[in-house]
PDB file of C-alpha atoms in Angstrom:
ATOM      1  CA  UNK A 298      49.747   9.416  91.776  1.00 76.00           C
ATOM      2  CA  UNK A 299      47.066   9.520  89.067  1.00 79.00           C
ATOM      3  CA  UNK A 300      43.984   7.333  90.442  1.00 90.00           C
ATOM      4  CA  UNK A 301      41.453   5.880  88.488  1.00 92.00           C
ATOM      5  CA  UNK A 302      37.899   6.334  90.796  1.00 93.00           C
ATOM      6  CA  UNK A 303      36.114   4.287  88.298  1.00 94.00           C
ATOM      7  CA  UNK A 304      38.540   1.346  88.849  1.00 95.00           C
ATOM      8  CA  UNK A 305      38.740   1.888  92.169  1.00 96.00           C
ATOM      9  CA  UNK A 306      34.784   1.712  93.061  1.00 96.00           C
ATOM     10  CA  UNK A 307      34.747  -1.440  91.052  1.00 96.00           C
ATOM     11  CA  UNK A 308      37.257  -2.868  92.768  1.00 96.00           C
ATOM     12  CA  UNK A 309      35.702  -1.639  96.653  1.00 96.00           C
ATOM     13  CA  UNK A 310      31.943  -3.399  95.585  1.00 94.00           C
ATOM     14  CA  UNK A 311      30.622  -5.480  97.722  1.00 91.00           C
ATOM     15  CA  UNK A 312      31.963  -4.596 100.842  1.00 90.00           C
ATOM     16  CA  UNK A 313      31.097  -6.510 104.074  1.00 93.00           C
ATOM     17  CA  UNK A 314      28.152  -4.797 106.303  1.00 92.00           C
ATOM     18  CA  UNK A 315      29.667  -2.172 108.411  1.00 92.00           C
ATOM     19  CA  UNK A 316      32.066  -0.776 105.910  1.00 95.00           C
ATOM     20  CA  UNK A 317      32.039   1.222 102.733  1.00 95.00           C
ATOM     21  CA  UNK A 318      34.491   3.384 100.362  1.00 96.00           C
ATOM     22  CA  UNK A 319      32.284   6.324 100.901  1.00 96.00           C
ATOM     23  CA  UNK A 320      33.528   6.708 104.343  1.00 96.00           C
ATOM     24  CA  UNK A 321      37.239   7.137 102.793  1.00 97.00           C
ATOM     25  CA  UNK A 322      38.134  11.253 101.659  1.00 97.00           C
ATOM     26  CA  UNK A 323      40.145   9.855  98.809  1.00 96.00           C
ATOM     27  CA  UNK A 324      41.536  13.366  98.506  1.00 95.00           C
ATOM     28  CA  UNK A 325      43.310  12.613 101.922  1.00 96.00           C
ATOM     29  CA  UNK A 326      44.591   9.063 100.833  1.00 97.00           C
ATOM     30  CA  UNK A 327      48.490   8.463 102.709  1.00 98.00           C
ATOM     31  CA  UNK A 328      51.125   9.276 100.303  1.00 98.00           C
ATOM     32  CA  UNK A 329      53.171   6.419 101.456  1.00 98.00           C
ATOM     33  CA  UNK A 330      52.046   3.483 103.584  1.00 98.00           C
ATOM     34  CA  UNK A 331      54.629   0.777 104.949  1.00 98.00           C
ATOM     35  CA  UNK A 332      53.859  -2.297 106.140  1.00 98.00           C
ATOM     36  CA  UNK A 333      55.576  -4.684 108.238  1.00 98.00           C
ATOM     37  CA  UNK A 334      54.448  -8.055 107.245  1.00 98.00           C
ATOM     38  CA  UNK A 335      54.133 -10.390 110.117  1.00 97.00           C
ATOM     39  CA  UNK A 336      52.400 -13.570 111.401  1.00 97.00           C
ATOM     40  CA  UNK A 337      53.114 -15.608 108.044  1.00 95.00           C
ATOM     41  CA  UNK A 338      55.000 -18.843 110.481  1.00 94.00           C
ATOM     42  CA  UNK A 339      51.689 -18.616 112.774  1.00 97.00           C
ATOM     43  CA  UNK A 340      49.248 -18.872 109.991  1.00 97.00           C
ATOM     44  CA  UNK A 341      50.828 -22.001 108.866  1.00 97.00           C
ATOM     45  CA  UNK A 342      51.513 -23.742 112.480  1.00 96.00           C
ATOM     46  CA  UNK A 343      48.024 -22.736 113.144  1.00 97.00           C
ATOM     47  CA  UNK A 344      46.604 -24.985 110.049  1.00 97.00           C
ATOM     48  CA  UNK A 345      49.011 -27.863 111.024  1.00 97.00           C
ATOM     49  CA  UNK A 346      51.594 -26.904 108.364  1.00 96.00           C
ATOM     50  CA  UNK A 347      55.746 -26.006 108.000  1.00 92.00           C
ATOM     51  CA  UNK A 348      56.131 -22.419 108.400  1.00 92.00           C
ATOM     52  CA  UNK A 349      57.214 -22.102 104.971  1.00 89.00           C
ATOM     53  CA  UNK A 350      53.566 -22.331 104.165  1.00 94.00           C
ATOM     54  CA  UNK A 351      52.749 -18.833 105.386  1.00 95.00           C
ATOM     55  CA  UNK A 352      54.998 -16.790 103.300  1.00 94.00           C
ATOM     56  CA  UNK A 353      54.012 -18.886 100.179  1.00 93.00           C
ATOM     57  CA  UNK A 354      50.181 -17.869 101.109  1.00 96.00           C
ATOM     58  CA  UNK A 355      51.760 -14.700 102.356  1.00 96.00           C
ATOM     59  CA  UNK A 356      52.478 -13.655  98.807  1.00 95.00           C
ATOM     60  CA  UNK A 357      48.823 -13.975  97.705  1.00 96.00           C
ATOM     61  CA  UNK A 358      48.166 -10.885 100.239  1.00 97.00           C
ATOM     62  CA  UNK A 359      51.286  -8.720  99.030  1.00 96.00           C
ATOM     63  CA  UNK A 360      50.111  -8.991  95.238  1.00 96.00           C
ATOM     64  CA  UNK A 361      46.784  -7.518  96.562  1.00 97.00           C
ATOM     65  CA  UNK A 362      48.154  -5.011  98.899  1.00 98.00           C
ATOM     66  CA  UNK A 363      50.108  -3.820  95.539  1.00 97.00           C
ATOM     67  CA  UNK A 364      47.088  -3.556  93.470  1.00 97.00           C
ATOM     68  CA  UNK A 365      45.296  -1.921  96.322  1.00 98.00           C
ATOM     69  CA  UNK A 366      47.574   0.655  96.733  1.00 98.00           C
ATOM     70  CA  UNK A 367      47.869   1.204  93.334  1.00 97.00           C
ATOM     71  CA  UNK A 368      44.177   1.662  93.263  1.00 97.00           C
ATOM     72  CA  UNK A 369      44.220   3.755  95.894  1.00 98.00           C
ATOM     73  CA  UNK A 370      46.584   6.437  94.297  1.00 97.00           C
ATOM     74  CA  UNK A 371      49.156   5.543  97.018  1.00 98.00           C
ATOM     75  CA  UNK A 372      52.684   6.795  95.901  1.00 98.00           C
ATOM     76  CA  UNK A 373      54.951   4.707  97.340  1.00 98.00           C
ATOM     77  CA  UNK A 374      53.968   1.392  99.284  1.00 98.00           C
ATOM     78  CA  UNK A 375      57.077  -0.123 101.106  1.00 98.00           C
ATOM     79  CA  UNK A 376      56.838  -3.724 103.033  1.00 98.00           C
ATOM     80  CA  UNK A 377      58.842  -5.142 105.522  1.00 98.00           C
ATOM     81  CA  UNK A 378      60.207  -8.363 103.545  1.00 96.00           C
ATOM     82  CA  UNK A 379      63.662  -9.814 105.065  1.00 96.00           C
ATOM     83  CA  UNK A 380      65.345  -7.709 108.111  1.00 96.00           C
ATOM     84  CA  UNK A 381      68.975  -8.510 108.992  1.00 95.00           C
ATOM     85  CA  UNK A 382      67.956 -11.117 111.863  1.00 95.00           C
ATOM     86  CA  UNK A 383      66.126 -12.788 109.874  1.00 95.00           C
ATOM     87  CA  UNK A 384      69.259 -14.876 108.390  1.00 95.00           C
ATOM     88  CA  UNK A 385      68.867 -16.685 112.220  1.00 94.00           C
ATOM     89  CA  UNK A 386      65.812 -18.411 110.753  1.00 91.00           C
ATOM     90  CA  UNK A 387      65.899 -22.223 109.832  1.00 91.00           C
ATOM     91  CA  UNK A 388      68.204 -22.443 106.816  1.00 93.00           C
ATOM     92  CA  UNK A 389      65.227 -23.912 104.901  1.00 90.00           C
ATOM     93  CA  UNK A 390      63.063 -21.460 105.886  1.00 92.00           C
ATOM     94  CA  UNK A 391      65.653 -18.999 104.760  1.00 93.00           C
ATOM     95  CA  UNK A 392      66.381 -20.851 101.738  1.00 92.00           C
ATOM     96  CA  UNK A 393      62.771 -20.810 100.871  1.00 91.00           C
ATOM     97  CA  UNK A 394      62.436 -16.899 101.515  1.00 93.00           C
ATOM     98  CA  UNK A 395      65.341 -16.864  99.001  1.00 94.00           C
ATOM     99  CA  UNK A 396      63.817 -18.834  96.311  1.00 91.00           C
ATOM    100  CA  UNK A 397      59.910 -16.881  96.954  1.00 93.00           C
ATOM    101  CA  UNK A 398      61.882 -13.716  96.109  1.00 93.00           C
ATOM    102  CA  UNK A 399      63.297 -14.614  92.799  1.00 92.00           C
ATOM    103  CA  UNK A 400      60.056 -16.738  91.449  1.00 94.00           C
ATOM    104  CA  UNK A 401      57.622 -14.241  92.631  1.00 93.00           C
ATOM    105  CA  UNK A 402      59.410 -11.308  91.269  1.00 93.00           C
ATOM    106  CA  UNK A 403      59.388 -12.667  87.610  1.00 92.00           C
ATOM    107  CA  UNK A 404      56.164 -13.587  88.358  1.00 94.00           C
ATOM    108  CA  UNK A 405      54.925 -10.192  89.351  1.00 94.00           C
ATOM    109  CA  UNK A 406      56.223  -7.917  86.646  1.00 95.00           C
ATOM    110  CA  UNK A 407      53.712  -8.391  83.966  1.00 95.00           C
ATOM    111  CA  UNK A 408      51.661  -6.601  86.407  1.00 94.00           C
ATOM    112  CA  UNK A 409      54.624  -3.905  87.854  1.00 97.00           C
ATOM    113  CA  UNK A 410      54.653  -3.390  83.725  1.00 97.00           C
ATOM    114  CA  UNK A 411      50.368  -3.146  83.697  1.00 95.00           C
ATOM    115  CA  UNK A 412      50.245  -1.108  86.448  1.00 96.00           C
ATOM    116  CA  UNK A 413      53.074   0.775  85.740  1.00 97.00           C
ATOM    117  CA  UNK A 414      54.775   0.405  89.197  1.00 98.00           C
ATOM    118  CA  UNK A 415      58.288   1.570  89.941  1.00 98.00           C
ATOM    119  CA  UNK A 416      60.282  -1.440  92.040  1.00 98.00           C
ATOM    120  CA  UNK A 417      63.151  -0.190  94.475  1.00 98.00           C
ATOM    121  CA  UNK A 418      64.975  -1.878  97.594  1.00 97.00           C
ATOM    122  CA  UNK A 419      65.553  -1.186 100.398  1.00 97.00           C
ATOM    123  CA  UNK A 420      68.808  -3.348 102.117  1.00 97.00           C
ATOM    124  CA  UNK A 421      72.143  -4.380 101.742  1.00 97.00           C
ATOM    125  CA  UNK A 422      71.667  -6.762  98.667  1.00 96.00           C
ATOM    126  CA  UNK A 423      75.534  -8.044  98.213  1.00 95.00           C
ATOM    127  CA  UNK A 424      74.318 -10.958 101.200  1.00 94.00           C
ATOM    128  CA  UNK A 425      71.851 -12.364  98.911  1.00 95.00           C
ATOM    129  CA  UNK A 426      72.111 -15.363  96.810  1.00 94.00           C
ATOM    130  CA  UNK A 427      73.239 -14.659  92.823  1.00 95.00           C
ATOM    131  CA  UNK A 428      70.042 -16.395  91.410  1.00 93.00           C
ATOM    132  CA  UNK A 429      68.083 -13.648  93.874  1.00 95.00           C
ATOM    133  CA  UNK A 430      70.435 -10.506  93.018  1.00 96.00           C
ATOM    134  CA  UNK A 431      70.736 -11.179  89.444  1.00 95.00           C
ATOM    135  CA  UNK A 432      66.615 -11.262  89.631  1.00 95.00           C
ATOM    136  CA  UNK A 433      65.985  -8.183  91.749  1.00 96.00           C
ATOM    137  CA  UNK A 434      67.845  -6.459  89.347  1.00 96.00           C
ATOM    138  CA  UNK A 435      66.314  -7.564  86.226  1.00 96.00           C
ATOM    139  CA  UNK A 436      62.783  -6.097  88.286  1.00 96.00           C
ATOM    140  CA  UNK A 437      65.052  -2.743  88.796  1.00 97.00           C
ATOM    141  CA  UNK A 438      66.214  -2.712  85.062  1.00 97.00           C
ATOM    142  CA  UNK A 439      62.763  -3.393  83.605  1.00 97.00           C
ATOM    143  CA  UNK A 440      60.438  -0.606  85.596  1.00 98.00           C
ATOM    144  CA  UNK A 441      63.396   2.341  86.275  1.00 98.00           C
ATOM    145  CA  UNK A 442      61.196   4.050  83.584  1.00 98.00           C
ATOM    146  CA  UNK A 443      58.030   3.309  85.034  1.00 98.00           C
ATOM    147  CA  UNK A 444      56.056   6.673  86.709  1.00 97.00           C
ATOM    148  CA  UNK A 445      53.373   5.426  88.726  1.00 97.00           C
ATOM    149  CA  UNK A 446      53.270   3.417  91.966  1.00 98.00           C
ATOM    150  CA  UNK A 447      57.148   3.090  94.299  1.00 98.00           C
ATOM    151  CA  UNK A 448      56.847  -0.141  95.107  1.00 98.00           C
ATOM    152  CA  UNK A 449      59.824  -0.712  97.799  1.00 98.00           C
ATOM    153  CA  UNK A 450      60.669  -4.160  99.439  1.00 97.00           C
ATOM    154  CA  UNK A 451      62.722  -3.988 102.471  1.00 97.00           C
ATOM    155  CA  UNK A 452      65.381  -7.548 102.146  1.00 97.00           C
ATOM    156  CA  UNK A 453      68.103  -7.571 104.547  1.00 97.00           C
ATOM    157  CA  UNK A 454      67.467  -3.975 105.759  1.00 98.00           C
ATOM    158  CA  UNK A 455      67.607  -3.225 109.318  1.00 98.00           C
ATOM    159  CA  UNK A 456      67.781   0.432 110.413  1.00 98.00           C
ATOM    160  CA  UNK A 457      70.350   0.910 112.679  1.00 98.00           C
ATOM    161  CA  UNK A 458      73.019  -0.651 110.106  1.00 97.00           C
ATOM    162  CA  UNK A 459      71.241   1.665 107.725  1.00 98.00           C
ATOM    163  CA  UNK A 460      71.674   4.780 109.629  1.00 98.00           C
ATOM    164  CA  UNK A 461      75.299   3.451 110.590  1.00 98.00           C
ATOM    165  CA  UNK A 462      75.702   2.982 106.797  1.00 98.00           C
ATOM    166  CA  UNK A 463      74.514   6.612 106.284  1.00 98.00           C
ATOM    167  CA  UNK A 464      76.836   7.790 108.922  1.00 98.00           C
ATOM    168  CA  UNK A 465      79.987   6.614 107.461  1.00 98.00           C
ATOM    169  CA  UNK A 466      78.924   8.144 104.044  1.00 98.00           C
ATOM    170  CA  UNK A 467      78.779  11.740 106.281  1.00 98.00           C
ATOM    171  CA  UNK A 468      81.985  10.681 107.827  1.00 98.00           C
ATOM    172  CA  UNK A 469      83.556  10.221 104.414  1.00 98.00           C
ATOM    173  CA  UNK A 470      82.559  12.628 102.798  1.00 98.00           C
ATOM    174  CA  UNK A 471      83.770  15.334 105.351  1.00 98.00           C
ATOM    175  CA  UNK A 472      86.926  13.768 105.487  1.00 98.00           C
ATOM    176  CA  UNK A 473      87.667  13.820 101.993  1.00 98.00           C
ATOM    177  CA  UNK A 474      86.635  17.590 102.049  1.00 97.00           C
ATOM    178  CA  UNK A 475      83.061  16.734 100.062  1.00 97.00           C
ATOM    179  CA  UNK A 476      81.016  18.056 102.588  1.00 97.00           C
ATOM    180  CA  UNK A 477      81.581  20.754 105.180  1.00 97.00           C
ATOM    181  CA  UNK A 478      80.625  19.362 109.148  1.00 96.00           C
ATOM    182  CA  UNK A 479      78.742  22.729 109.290  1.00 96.00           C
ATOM    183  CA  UNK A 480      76.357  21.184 106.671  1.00 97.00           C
ATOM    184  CA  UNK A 481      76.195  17.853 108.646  1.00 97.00           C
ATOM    185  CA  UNK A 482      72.002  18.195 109.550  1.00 97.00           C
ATOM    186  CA  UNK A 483      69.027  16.240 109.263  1.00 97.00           C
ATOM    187  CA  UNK A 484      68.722  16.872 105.582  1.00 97.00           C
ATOM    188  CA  UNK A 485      71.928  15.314 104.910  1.00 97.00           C
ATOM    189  CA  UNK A 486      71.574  12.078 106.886  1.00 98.00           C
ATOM    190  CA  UNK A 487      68.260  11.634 105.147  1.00 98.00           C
ATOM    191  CA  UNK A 488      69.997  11.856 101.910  1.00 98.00           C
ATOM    192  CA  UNK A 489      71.985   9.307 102.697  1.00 98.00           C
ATOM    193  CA  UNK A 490      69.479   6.479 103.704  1.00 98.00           C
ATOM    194  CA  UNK A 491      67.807   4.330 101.196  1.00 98.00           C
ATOM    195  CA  UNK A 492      64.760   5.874 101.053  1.00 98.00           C
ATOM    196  CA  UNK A 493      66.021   8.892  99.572  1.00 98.00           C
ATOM    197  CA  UNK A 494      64.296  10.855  97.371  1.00 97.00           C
ATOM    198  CA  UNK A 495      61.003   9.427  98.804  1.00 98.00           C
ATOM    199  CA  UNK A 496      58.484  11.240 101.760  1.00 98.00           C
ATOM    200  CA  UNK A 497      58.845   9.297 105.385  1.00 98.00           C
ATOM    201  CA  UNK A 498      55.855   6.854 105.504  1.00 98.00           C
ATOM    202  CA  UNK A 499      52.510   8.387 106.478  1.00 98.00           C
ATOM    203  CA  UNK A 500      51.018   5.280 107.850  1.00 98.00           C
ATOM    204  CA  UNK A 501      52.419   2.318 108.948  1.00 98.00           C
ATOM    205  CA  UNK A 502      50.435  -1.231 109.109  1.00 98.00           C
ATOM    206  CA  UNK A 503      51.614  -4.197 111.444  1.00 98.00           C
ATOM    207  CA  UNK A 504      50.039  -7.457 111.151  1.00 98.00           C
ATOM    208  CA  UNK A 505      49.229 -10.058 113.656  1.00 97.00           C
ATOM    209  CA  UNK A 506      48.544  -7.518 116.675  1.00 97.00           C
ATOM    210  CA  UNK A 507      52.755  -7.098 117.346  1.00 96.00           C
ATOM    211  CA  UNK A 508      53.407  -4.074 118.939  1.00 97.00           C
ATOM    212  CA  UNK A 509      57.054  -3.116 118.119  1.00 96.00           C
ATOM    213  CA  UNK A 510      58.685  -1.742 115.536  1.00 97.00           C
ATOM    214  CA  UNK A 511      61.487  -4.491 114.588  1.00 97.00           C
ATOM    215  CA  UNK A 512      64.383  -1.935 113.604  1.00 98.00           C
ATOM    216  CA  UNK A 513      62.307  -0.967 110.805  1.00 98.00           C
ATOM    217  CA  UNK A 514      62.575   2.713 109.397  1.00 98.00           C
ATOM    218  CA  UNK A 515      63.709   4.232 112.895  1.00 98.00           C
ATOM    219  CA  UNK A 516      64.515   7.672 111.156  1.00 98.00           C
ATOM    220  CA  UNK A 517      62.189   7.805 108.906  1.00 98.00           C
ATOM    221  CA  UNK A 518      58.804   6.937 111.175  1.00 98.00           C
ATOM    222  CA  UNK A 519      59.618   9.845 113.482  1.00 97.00           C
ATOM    223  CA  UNK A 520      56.033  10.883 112.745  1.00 96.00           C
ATOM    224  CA  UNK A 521      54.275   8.146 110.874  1.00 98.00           C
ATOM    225  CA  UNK A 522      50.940   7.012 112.160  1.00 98.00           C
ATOM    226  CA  UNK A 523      50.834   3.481 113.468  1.00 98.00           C
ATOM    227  CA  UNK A 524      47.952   0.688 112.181  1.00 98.00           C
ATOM    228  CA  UNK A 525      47.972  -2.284 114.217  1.00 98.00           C
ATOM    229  CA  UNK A 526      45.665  -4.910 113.497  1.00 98.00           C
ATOM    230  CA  UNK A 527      45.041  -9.074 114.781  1.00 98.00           C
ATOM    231  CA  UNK A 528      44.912 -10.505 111.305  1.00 98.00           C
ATOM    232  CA  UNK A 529      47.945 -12.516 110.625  1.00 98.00           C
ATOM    233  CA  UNK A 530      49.629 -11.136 107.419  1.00 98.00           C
ATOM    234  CA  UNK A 531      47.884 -14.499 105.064  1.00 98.00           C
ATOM    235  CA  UNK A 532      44.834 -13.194 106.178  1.00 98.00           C
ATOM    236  CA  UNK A 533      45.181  -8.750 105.322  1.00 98.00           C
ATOM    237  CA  UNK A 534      42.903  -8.036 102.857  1.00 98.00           C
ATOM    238  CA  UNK A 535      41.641  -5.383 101.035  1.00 98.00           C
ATOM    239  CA  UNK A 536      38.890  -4.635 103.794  1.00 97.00           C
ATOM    240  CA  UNK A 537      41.565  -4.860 105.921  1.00 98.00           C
ATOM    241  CA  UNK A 538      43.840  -2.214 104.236  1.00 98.00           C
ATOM    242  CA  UNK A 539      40.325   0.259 103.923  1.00 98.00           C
ATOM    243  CA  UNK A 540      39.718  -0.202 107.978  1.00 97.00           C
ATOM    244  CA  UNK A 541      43.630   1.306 108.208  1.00 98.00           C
ATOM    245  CA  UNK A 542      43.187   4.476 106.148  1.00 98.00           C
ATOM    246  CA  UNK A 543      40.323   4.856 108.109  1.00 97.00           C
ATOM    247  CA  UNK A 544      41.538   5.306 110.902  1.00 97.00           C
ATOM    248  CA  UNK A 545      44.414   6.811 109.646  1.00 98.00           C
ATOM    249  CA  UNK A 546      41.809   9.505 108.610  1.00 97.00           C
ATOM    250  CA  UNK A 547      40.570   9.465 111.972  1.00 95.00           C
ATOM    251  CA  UNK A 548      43.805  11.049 113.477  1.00 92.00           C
ATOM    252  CA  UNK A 549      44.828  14.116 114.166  1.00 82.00           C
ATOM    253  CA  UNK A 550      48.356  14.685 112.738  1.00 72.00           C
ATOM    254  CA  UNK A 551      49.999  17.654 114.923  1.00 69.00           C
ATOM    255  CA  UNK A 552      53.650  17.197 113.761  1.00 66.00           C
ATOM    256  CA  UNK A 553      54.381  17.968 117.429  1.00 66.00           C
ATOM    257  CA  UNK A 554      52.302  21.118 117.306  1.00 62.00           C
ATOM    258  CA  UNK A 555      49.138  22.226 118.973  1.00 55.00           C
ATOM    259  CA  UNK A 556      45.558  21.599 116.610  1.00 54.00           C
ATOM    260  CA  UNK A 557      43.668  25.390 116.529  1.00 51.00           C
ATOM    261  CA  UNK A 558      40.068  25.993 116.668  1.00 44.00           C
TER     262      UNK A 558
END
C-alpha cells in the first residue's frame, strides 16, 4: 500500500526515551498484521467499573490501530472483534457489543472514506441483530471501491466452523461435479475461507499477555509471527504497535527452512 513517510514521521514524533521510528526498515513493514483484542473486561474491573466499560474505551485504541496501520503502509489489518463463544457473555454485555458495532461503524467511515480504507468481515453475519447487519453492510456498500488499507473485523468468526464451512463448500462442489477430488489441495480450501483473496497474516498481536490463540485464523497463521504483549487492549498504543514490528523485524522467518550464510 502507498505510504506517506512524511505523514508517517509526523505522526511517530515524540516518541518516549528508548524508542524511535528510525529503528523500523519501513521497506520490511508486515503486509498484514492481525490482532486479537483482549483484556477490554479487565481494564474496566480494574478501575472499579462494568465490563462494558472496556470495549467502549476499547474502541478509542482500534480507531488508532487503524490509522496506524494505515500510516504504516500495512495492507490489510484484521482484529479479533466477536468469536462464536462469545454469545455466552452476559446478555448486556452482548447487547452492548451489538450496539458498539453499529454506532461505531457509522461513526468511523468518514475516516474509512479519508483514508481510503477497504472494510470486509470476517464471520457468519446472519446471527447478528438487523440494526447491526443492515449497518455492516452499509460500511461494505460505501468503501467496496476504496483501494487502500483491508480493514477486516472478525464478528462471530471462529475457525474451526470456518474451515468446517469451507469443507462443505469442497464437499459440494465435488458432488455436484464442480470440482474434481483430484483438485481438492491446499489452494482450494484456502479459497474457500473468508479471507480469500488476502495473504495469511504476517504478524499477529495479542493483548493482555494471553498466550493462546482462541480459534482464531487456525489455517491461516500456519506461519505468522506471534506479538504478545501485558498491556490490556484500552491501553495498546501506537508505541505499543512500533515495539511489535520491531520485533517482528527482529525474527528470522525460515518458512520451515534452514537460514544460509
Amino acid at each position: 500500500m502507498q505510504r506517506d513517510d512524511d505523514k508517517l514521521r509526523a505522526y511517530y514524533a515524540d516518541a518516549p526515551e528508548g524508542l524511535s521510528l528510525d529503528d523500523l526498515d519501513l521497506e520490511r513493514v508486515p503486509r498484514h498484521v492481525s490482532i486479537i483484542m483482549d483484556g477490554n473486561g479487565r481494564w474496566a474491573t480494574a478501575r472499579g467499573l462494568d465490563r462494558s466499560m472496556g470495549h467502549v474505551a476499547g474502541v478509542d485504541a482500534l480507531r488508532e490501530a487503524v490509522t496506524t496501520s494505515v500510516r504504516l503502509g500495512v495492507d490489510v489489518l484484521s482484529v479479533y472483534a466477536f468469536s462464536t463463544e462469545n454469545w455466552r457473555r452476559p446478555q448486556h454485555e452482548v447487547d452492548l457489543l451489538m450496539h458498539l458495532f453499529a454506532t461505531t461503524l457509522v461513526k468511523e467511515l468518514p475516516l474509512f472514506h479519508q483514508e481510503n480504507v477497504r472494510l470486509l468481515f470476517f464471520g457468519d453475519l446472519t446471527a447478528l441483530p438487523e440494526k447491526t447487519r443492515v449497518v455492516f453492510q452499509q460500511g461494505l456498500d460505501e468503501t467496496a471501491d476504496h483501494t487502500g488499507m483491508v480493514f477486516a473485523l472478525a464478528v462471530n468468526y471462529g475457525s474451526r466452523a470456518e474451515i468446517a464451512r469451507a469443507a462443505r463448500e469442497v464437499a459440494r462442489e465435488v458432488a455436484a461435479g464442480e470440482l474434481s477430488w483430484e483438485d481438492v489441495d491446499e489452494r482450494a480450501v484456502s479459497d474457500r475461507l473468508y479471507t480469500a483473496g488476502l495473504p495469511d497474516p504476517d504478524l499477529l498481536i495479542r493483548t493482555s499477555g494471553e498466550l493462546r490463540l482462541s480459534n482464531y485464523l487456525l489455517w491461516q497463521l500456519a506461519y505468522t509471527e506471534f506479538y504478545v504483549t501485558d498491556a490490556l487492549w484500552p491501553d495498546f498504543t501506537k508505541w505499543d504497535y512500533l515495539r511489535a514490528l520491531l520485533a517482528f523485524q527482529g525474527r528470522s522467518r525460515r518458512f520451515g527452512g534452514v537460514v544460509r550464510s
